[in-house]
Short mmCIF file of C-alpha atoms in Angstrom, two decimals:
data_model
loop_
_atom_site.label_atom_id
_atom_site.label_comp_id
_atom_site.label_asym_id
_atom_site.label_seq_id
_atom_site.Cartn_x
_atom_site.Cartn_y
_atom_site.Cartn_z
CA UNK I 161 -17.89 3.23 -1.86
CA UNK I 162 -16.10 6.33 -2.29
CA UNK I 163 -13.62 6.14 -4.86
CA UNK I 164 -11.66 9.44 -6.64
CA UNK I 165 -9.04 9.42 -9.05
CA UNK I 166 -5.66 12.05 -9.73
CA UNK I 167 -4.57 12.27 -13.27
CA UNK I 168 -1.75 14.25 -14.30
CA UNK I 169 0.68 15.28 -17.37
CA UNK I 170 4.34 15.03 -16.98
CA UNK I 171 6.88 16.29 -19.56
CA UNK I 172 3.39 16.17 -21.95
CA UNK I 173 3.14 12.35 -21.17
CA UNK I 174 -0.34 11.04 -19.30
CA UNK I 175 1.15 9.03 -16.14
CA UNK I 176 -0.97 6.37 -14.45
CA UNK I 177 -4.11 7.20 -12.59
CA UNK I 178 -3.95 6.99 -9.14
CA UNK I 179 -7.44 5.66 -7.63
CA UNK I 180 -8.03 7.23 -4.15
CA UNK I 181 -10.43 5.09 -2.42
CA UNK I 182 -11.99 5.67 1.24
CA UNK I 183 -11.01 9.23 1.31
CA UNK I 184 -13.42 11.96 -0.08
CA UNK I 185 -11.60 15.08 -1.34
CA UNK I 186 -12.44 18.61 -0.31
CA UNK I 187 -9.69 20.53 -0.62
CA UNK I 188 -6.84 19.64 -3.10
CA UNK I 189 -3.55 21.94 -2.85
CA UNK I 190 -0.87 22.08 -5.67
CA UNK I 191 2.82 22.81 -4.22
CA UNK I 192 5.30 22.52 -6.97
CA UNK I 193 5.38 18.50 -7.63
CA UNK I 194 3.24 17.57 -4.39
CA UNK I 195 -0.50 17.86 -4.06
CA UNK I 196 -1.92 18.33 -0.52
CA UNK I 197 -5.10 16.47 -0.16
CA UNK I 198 -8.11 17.44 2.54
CA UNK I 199 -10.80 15.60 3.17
CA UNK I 200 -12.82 12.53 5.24
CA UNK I 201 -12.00 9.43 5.56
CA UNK I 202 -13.80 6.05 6.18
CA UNK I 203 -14.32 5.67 10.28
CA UNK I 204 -15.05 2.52 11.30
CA UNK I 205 -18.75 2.57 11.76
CA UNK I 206 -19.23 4.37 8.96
CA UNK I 207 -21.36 3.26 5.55
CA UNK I 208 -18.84 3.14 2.78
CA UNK I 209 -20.50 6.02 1.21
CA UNK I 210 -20.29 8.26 3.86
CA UNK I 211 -16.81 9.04 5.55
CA UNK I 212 -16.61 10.91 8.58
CA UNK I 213 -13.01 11.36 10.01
CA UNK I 214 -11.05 14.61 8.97
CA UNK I 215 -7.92 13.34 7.14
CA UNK I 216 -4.92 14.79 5.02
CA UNK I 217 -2.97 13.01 2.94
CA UNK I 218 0.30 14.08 -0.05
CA UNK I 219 0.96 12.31 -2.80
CA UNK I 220 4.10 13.73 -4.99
CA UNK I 221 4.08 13.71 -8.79
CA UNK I 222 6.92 11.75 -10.57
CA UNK I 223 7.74 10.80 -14.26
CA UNK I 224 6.73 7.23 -12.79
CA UNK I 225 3.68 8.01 -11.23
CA UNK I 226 1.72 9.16 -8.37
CA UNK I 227 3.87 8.86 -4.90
CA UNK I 228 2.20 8.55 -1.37
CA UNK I 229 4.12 10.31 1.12
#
């Protein structure tokens, strides 16, 4: 299975990890506190280690955590 995971630092504190699953990253885009996210996701025929459908996805970065949007 295709699993990834953001980290980040805010105001020099660690927040929680966010685990990404069923979406393999290729292209990761910082705008101010949101991060654009390219990639594949899991079709579904595919194997779990091999997605296959073009996907985006933002997730915004807060004092609490990792946001989808």
């Amino acid at each position: 299975m295709v699993v990834q995971y953001l980290e980040a630092i805010v105001d020099s504190k660690p927040i929680k990890p966010f685990k990404y699953s069923g979406f393999l990253v290729s292209d990761l885009k910082l705008d101010g506190d949101l991060i654009q996210l390219r990639g594949k996701k899991l079709g579904k025929d595919d194997p779990s280690c091999c997605p296959s459908i073009d996907a985006e996805s933002t997730i915004k970065i807060s004092k609490n955590g990792f946001i989808p949007q």
